[in-house]
Amino acid sequence: MSFHVNEKGFYGNFGGAYIPEMLYPNVEELRQNYLKITADKSFQKEFHELLKDYVGRPTPLYFAERLSKEYNTKIYLKREDLCHTGAHKVNNTIGQILLAKRLGKTRIIAETGAGQHGVATATVCALMGLQCIVYMGEIDIKRQAPNVARMKMLGAEVRPATSGSKTLKDATNEAIRDWINNPIDTYYIIGSVVGPHPYPDMVARFQSVISEEIKAQLLEKEGQENPDYVIACVGGGSNAAGTFYHFLDEKEVNIIAVEAAGKGIDSGESAATSALGKIGIIHGSKTLLMQSPDGQITEPYSISAGLDYPGVGPMHAHLFETKRAEFISITDDEAMNWGIKMSQTEGIIPAIESAHAFAVLDKKKFKTADIVVINLSGRGDKDLNTYIDYFKL
Ligand SMILES: Cc1ncc(COP(=O)(O)O)c(C=O)c1O
């Protein structure tokens, strides 16, 4: 069974490109060119040089000694929090901005939830001297204020999305609307493995540097390339796709995807797509999606802005359906407590999104000899206000 995209843009039953006719030329231009351009030697050279010298890759694979002792297993953290701009998102924006330049585009748009993708997009636009407009839900603008300020400092325009839940889904709708209105000069840098084909595959490829590095680093540290478990949180699914990518076909590697249960799966305030979702179409892709019986999208909720999305990327829907990955959902409270626990056990303040992934340590029993790799997708600086309010710090 294949866990990669097929020629038509599908992962099993999921994926494809369900787009309005107005978007067809843009998406088709991308589909016809993305593999050719990204495989080009000069592209690869520029991409890897920027990842090394600008982003700071390879990020460390850190053996978390105190955590490992407490849970009686071997826990490694992949330190994407140490990437320039504070999260994995920049791996993808570097790749896409190089692609946009080669396609001759001069105006960049993006959507953002936690603001990390917006910051990463504003950063690469500044780096390349391109105009940048970031759509962001009004609620996210409030809860991620430091990232809004960073985007503005970097020269980006932040446009509020005021419809629906005023979060990531609505920001994505606005960005798609903009793209339809500006089809010639504009490139849309999508921030996760979502959207119409070829975006999910393209973003997964750019993020796959994470698992490529994990393999080399484990070989050096443990004498083997494959861990027993890889664990990552899933919003749209890009850090997870990158963490899983080179292990998808390695049957002995267990894959765990972690979703936000919000206030509880059955609370009506959740973003646990695998538990609650049904097949549907969102943002140009057929995938699992939280929806009412008549097909209206259910407003998602999570304390973490980056996991607050009513769907998952089609790759993850396929991993769920085929049971290649185990999906576990973690509540706000569990994740927030892990924010404190990571801070005080390892001296690392995690993004609230990443804190969800650590909470799996309380849900599953690992063997002493197991090698467990958890992707620490981002740092917690952007979440300080949420931590302060929650814990009355
Ligand atoms: C630190 C961090 N982790 C995870 C995510 C979730 O996104 P994805 O599932 O695409 O990795 C975000 C999204 O903004 C994020 O900022």
Short mmCIF file of N, CA, C and O in Angstrom, two decimals, residues 149-235:
data_model
loop_
_atom_site.label_atom_id
_atom_site.label_comp_id
_atom_site.label_asym_id
_atom_site.label_seq_id
_atom_site.Cartn_x
_atom_site.Cartn_y
_atom_site.Cartn_z
N ALA A 149 2.62 41.37 15.69
CA ALA A 149 3.62 42.45 15.71
C ALA A 149 4.85 42.06 14.89
O ALA A 149 5.41 42.88 14.16
N ARG A 150 5.25 40.80 15.00
CA ARG A 150 6.43 40.36 14.24
C ARG A 150 6.17 40.47 12.73
O ARG A 150 7.02 40.94 11.98
N MET A 151 4.99 40.04 12.30
CA MET A 151 4.69 40.12 10.86
C MET A 151 4.73 41.56 10.39
O MET A 151 5.27 41.86 9.33
N LYS A 152 4.19 42.45 11.20
CA LYS A 152 4.18 43.87 10.81
C LYS A 152 5.61 44.40 10.75
O LYS A 152 5.98 45.11 9.82
N MET A 153 6.42 44.05 11.74
CA MET A 153 7.83 44.49 11.72
C MET A 153 8.55 44.01 10.47
O MET A 153 9.42 44.69 9.93
N LEU A 154 8.16 42.82 10.02
CA LEU A 154 8.81 42.24 8.84
C LEU A 154 8.28 42.83 7.53
O LEU A 154 8.72 42.45 6.46
N GLY A 155 7.32 43.73 7.67
CA GLY A 155 6.85 44.45 6.48
C GLY A 155 5.61 43.86 5.85
O GLY A 155 5.20 44.29 4.77
N ALA A 156 4.99 42.87 6.51
CA ALA A 156 3.79 42.25 5.93
C ALA A 156 2.54 43.03 6.34
O ALA A 156 2.51 43.69 7.37
N GLU A 157 1.51 42.92 5.52
CA GLU A 157 0.21 43.46 5.88
C GLU A 157 -0.62 42.31 6.45
O GLU A 157 -0.71 41.25 5.82
N VAL A 158 -1.19 42.50 7.64
CA VAL A 158 -2.03 41.45 8.25
C VAL A 158 -3.49 41.85 8.07
O VAL A 158 -3.91 42.89 8.56
N ARG A 159 -4.24 41.03 7.33
CA ARG A 159 -5.65 41.34 7.08
C ARG A 159 -6.54 40.42 7.92
O ARG A 159 -6.44 39.19 7.80
N PRO A 160 -7.43 40.98 8.76
CA PRO A 160 -8.27 40.13 9.62
C PRO A 160 -9.38 39.41 8.85
O PRO A 160 -9.95 39.98 7.93
N ALA A 161 -9.60 38.16 9.21
CA ALA A 161 -10.74 37.40 8.68
C ALA A 161 -11.83 37.46 9.74
O ALA A 161 -11.61 37.03 10.88
N THR A 162 -12.98 38.00 9.36
CA THR A 162 -14.00 38.31 10.37
C THR A 162 -15.23 37.40 10.28
O THR A 162 -16.19 37.58 11.00
N SER A 163 -15.20 36.40 9.38
CA SER A 163 -16.37 35.52 9.25
C SER A 163 -16.20 34.27 10.11
O SER A 163 -15.12 34.00 10.62
N GLY A 164 -17.30 33.50 10.25
CA GLY A 164 -17.28 32.19 10.91
C GLY A 164 -16.69 32.23 12.30
O GLY A 164 -17.01 33.12 13.10
N SER A 165 -15.77 31.28 12.57
CA SER A 165 -15.16 31.21 13.90
C SER A 165 -14.02 32.21 14.02
O SER A 165 -13.35 32.28 15.04
N LYS A 166 -13.77 32.97 12.97
CA LYS A 166 -12.71 33.99 12.97
C LYS A 166 -11.35 33.37 13.30
O LYS A 166 -10.54 33.95 14.02
N THR A 167 -11.14 32.13 12.80
CA THR A 167 -9.84 31.48 13.03
C THR A 167 -9.29 30.98 11.69
O THR A 167 -9.59 31.54 10.65
N LEU A 168 -8.49 29.91 11.75
CA LEU A 168 -7.70 29.49 10.59
C LEU A 168 -8.53 29.19 9.33
O LEU A 168 -8.17 29.58 8.23
N LYS A 169 -9.63 28.46 9.52
CA LYS A 169 -10.48 28.11 8.37
C LYS A 169 -10.93 29.36 7.62
O LYS A 169 -10.91 29.40 6.38
N ASP A 170 -11.30 30.38 8.38
CA ASP A 170 -11.83 31.60 7.78
C ASP A 170 -10.71 32.41 7.10
O ASP A 170 -10.91 33.00 6.05
N ALA A 171 -9.53 32.37 7.72
CA ALA A 171 -8.37 33.04 7.11
C ALA A 171 -8.03 32.36 5.78
O ALA A 171 -7.72 33.03 4.78
N THR A 172 -8.14 31.03 5.74
CA THR A 172 -7.86 30.29 4.51
C THR A 172 -8.88 30.65 3.43
O THR A 172 -8.52 30.85 2.27
N ASN A 173 -10.16 30.76 3.82
CA ASN A 173 -11.19 31.18 2.84
C ASN A 173 -10.84 32.52 2.23
O ASN A 173 -10.95 32.72 1.01
N GLU A 174 -10.41 33.46 3.08
CA GLU A 174 -10.07 34.81 2.59
C GLU A 174 -8.88 34.76 1.63
O GLU A 174 -8.85 35.45 0.61
N ALA A 175 -7.89 33.95 1.97
CA ALA A 175 -6.70 33.86 1.12
C ALA A 175 -7.08 33.29 -0.25
O ALA A 175 -6.62 33.77 -1.29
N ILE A 176 -7.94 32.26 -0.25
CA ILE A 176 -8.36 31.65 -1.52
C ILE A 176 -9.12 32.69 -2.35
O ILE A 176 -8.93 32.81 -3.56
N ARG A 177 -9.98 33.48 -1.67
CA ARG A 177 -10.73 34.53 -2.36
C ARG A 177 -9.78 35.54 -3.01
O ARG A 177 -9.96 35.95 -4.15
N ASP A 178 -8.76 35.92 -2.29
CA ASP A 178 -7.76 36.86 -2.81
C ASP A 178 -7.09 36.28 -4.06
O ASP A 178 -6.91 36.96 -5.08
N TRP A 179 -6.75 35.00 -3.97
CA TRP A 179 -6.03 34.35 -5.09
C TRP A 179 -6.90 34.33 -6.36
O TRP A 179 -6.42 34.57 -7.46
N ILE A 180 -8.21 34.06 -6.13
CA ILE A 180 -9.14 34.06 -7.28
C ILE A 180 -9.16 35.44 -7.94
O ILE A 180 -9.21 35.56 -9.17
N ASN A 181 -9.09 36.49 -7.11
CA ASN A 181 -9.15 37.86 -7.64
C ASN A 181 -7.83 38.34 -8.24
O ASN A 181 -7.79 39.34 -8.94
N ASN A 182 -6.74 37.67 -7.89
CA ASN A 182 -5.41 38.10 -8.37
C ASN A 182 -4.64 36.92 -8.95
O ASN A 182 -3.60 36.52 -8.43
N PRO A 183 -5.14 36.36 -10.04
CA PRO A 183 -4.57 35.09 -10.50
C PRO A 183 -3.20 35.19 -11.18
O PRO A 183 -2.48 34.22 -11.23
N ILE A 184 -2.83 36.37 -11.65
CA ILE A 184 -1.63 36.45 -12.49
C ILE A 184 -0.34 36.61 -11.69
O ILE A 184 0.59 35.80 -11.81
N ASP A 185 -0.31 37.66 -10.83
CA ASP A 185 0.96 37.99 -10.17
C ASP A 185 1.13 37.34 -8.81
O ASP A 185 2.18 37.43 -8.19
N THR A 186 0.06 36.68 -8.32
CA THR A 186 0.05 36.27 -6.91
C THR A 186 0.36 34.79 -6.74
O THR A 186 -0.15 33.94 -7.48
N TYR A 187 1.18 34.50 -5.72
CA TYR A 187 1.43 33.11 -5.34
C TYR A 187 0.89 32.93 -3.93
O TYR A 187 1.16 33.74 -3.04
N TYR A 188 0.17 31.84 -3.71
CA TYR A 188 -0.40 31.54 -2.39
C TYR A 188 0.48 30.51 -1.68
O TYR A 188 0.54 29.36 -2.08
N ILE A 189 1.15 30.96 -0.63
CA ILE A 189 1.98 30.03 0.17
C ILE A 189 1.09 29.41 1.24
O ILE A 189 0.81 30.03 2.27
N ILE A 190 0.63 28.20 1.01
CA ILE A 190 -0.20 27.51 2.01
C ILE A 190 0.71 26.97 3.11
O ILE A 190 1.83 26.52 2.85
N GLY A 191 0.20 27.02 4.35
CA GLY A 191 1.05 26.74 5.51
C GLY A 191 1.02 25.33 6.02
O GLY A 191 1.68 25.01 7.01
N SER A 192 0.23 24.45 5.39
CA SER A 192 0.20 23.08 5.90
C SER A 192 -0.06 22.12 4.74
O SER A 192 -0.16 22.55 3.59
N VAL A 193 -0.18 20.83 5.07
CA VAL A 193 -0.39 19.83 4.02
C VAL A 193 -1.87 19.73 3.67
O VAL A 193 -2.47 18.67 3.70
N VAL A 194 -2.44 20.89 3.39
CA VAL A 194 -3.86 20.99 3.07
C VAL A 194 -4.01 21.69 1.72
O VAL A 194 -3.02 22.07 1.11
N GLY A 195 -5.26 21.88 1.30
CA GLY A 195 -5.49 22.58 0.03
C GLY A 195 -5.50 21.60 -1.13
O GLY A 195 -5.34 20.38 -0.96
N PRO A 196 -5.72 22.14 -2.34
CA PRO A 196 -5.79 21.27 -3.53
C PRO A 196 -4.42 20.69 -3.87
O PRO A 196 -3.38 21.31 -3.58
N HIS A 197 -4.42 19.51 -4.50
CA HIS A 197 -3.18 18.97 -5.06
C HIS A 197 -2.60 20.03 -6.01
O HIS A 197 -3.37 20.62 -6.77
N PRO A 198 -1.32 20.37 -6.01
CA PRO A 198 -0.23 19.61 -5.40
C PRO A 198 0.21 20.08 -4.02
O PRO A 198 1.26 19.65 -3.52
N TYR A 199 -0.56 21.02 -3.37
CA TYR A 199 -0.05 21.57 -2.11
C TYR A 199 0.29 20.51 -1.05
O TYR A 199 1.38 20.55 -0.47
N PRO A 200 -0.62 19.56 -0.74
CA PRO A 200 -0.28 18.63 0.35
C PRO A 200 1.04 17.89 0.09
O PRO A 200 1.88 17.77 0.99
N ASP A 201 1.23 17.44 -1.14
CA ASP A 201 2.46 16.72 -1.46
C ASP A 201 3.67 17.65 -1.43
O ASP A 201 4.73 17.30 -0.91
N MET A 202 3.49 18.84 -1.97
CA MET A 202 4.62 19.79 -2.03
C MET A 202 5.07 20.19 -0.62
O MET A 202 6.26 20.15 -0.31
N VAL A 203 4.12 20.51 0.24
CA VAL A 203 4.47 20.93 1.60
C VAL A 203 5.10 19.75 2.36
O VAL A 203 6.08 19.92 3.08
N ALA A 204 4.55 18.55 2.16
CA ALA A 204 5.12 17.37 2.82
C ALA A 204 6.57 17.16 2.39
O ALA A 204 7.44 16.84 3.21
N ARG A 205 6.84 17.35 1.12
CA ARG A 205 8.22 17.18 0.63
C ARG A 205 9.16 18.21 1.26
O ARG A 205 10.27 17.86 1.66
N PHE A 206 8.71 19.47 1.33
CA PHE A 206 9.58 20.48 1.94
C PHE A 206 9.80 20.17 3.43
O PHE A 206 10.89 20.38 3.95
N GLN A 207 8.78 19.69 4.11
CA GLN A 207 8.93 19.39 5.53
C GLN A 207 9.64 18.06 5.78
O GLN A 207 10.08 17.79 6.90
N SER A 208 9.78 17.24 4.75
CA SER A 208 10.35 15.90 4.96
C SER A 208 11.81 15.95 5.38
O SER A 208 12.38 14.95 5.81
N VAL A 209 12.40 17.13 5.32
CA VAL A 209 13.76 17.30 5.83
C VAL A 209 13.83 16.89 7.31
O VAL A 209 14.87 16.43 7.80
N ILE A 210 12.70 17.02 8.01
CA ILE A 210 12.68 16.67 9.44
C ILE A 210 12.99 15.18 9.63
O ILE A 210 13.89 14.81 10.40
N SER A 211 12.27 14.31 8.92
CA SER A 211 12.51 12.87 9.11
C SER A 211 13.81 12.42 8.44
O SER A 211 14.46 11.46 8.89
N GLU A 212 14.22 13.13 7.40
CA GLU A 212 15.52 12.80 6.77
C GLU A 212 16.63 13.01 7.81
O GLU A 212 17.51 12.16 7.98
N GLU A 213 16.54 14.12 8.53
CA GLU A 213 17.55 14.39 9.56
C GLU A 213 17.44 13.41 10.73
O GLU A 213 18.46 12.96 11.26
N ILE A 214 16.21 13.09 11.13
CA ILE A 214 16.05 12.17 12.26
C ILE A 214 16.76 10.85 11.95
O ILE A 214 17.47 10.29 12.80
N LYS A 215 16.61 10.36 10.74
CA LYS A 215 17.25 9.09 10.36
C LYS A 215 18.77 9.17 10.54
O LYS A 215 19.38 8.29 11.14
N ALA A 216 19.36 10.22 10.00
CA ALA A 216 20.82 10.35 10.08
C ALA A 216 21.27 10.53 11.53
O ALA A 216 22.28 9.96 11.97
N GLN A 217 20.49 11.29 12.29
CA GLN A 217 20.88 11.57 13.68
C GLN A 217 20.73 10.34 14.57
O GLN A 217 21.56 10.09 15.44
N LEU A 218 19.68 9.53 14.32
CA LEU A 218 19.51 8.31 15.11
C LEU A 218 20.60 7.30 14.79
O LEU A 218 21.09 6.58 15.67
N LEU A 219 20.98 7.25 13.51
CA LEU A 219 22.06 6.34 13.11
C LEU A 219 23.32 6.67 13.89
O LEU A 219 24.01 5.79 14.40
N GLU A 220 23.59 7.94 14.02
CA GLU A 220 24.79 8.38 14.73
C GLU A 220 24.67 8.09 16.23
O GLU A 220 25.59 7.61 16.86
N LYS A 221 23.50 8.33 16.81
CA LYS A 221 23.34 8.22 18.26
C LYS A 221 23.02 6.81 18.73
O LYS A 221 23.40 6.40 19.82
N GLU A 222 22.27 6.06 17.92
CA GLU A 222 21.77 4.76 18.38
C GLU A 222 22.23 3.61 17.49
O GLU A 222 21.91 2.46 17.75
N GLY A 223 22.91 3.96 16.39
CA GLY A 223 23.36 2.91 15.47
C GLY A 223 22.24 2.33 14.63
O GLY A 223 22.39 1.28 14.00
N GLN A 224 21.10 2.98 14.60
CA GLN A 224 19.98 2.54 13.75
C GLN A 224 19.21 3.77 13.28
O GLN A 224 19.13 4.76 14.00
N GLU A 225 18.68 3.66 12.04
CA GLU A 225 17.99 4.83 11.48
C GLU A 225 16.56 4.97 11.97
O GLU A 225 16.01 6.06 11.99
N ASN A 226 15.94 3.83 12.33
CA ASN A 226 14.51 3.86 12.63
C ASN A 226 14.24 3.82 14.13
O ASN A 226 14.76 2.96 14.84
N PRO A 227 13.38 4.72 14.61
CA PRO A 227 12.93 4.64 16.00
C PRO A 227 11.79 3.62 16.10
O PRO A 227 11.34 3.08 15.09
N ASP A 228 11.31 3.38 17.32
CA ASP A 228 10.13 2.52 17.48
C ASP A 228 8.85 3.34 17.30
O ASP A 228 7.84 2.81 16.85
N TYR A 229 8.94 4.61 17.68
CA TYR A 229 7.77 5.50 17.57
C TYR A 229 8.18 6.87 17.05
O TYR A 229 9.23 7.38 17.46
N VAL A 230 7.36 7.44 16.19
CA VAL A 230 7.45 8.88 15.91
C VAL A 230 6.10 9.49 16.27
O VAL A 230 5.05 8.92 15.96
N ILE A 231 6.18 10.64 16.93
CA ILE A 231 4.96 11.28 17.45
C ILE A 231 4.98 12.75 17.06
O ILE A 231 6.00 13.43 17.22
N ALA A 232 3.85 13.24 16.56
CA ALA A 232 3.77 14.67 16.24
C ALA A 232 2.33 15.13 16.34
O ALA A 232 1.39 14.35 16.15
N CYS A 233 2.15 16.42 16.65
CA CYS A 233 0.80 16.98 16.69
C CYS A 233 0.33 17.27 15.27
O CYS A 233 1.13 17.43 14.35
N VAL A 234 -1.00 17.30 15.11
CA VAL A 234 -1.58 17.55 13.79
C VAL A 234 -2.60 18.69 13.87
O VAL A 234 -3.60 18.58 14.57
N GLY A 235 -2.31 19.76 13.16
CA GLY A 235 -3.31 20.80 12.94
C GLY A 235 -3.84 20.52 11.54
O GLY A 235 -4.77 19.74 11.34
#
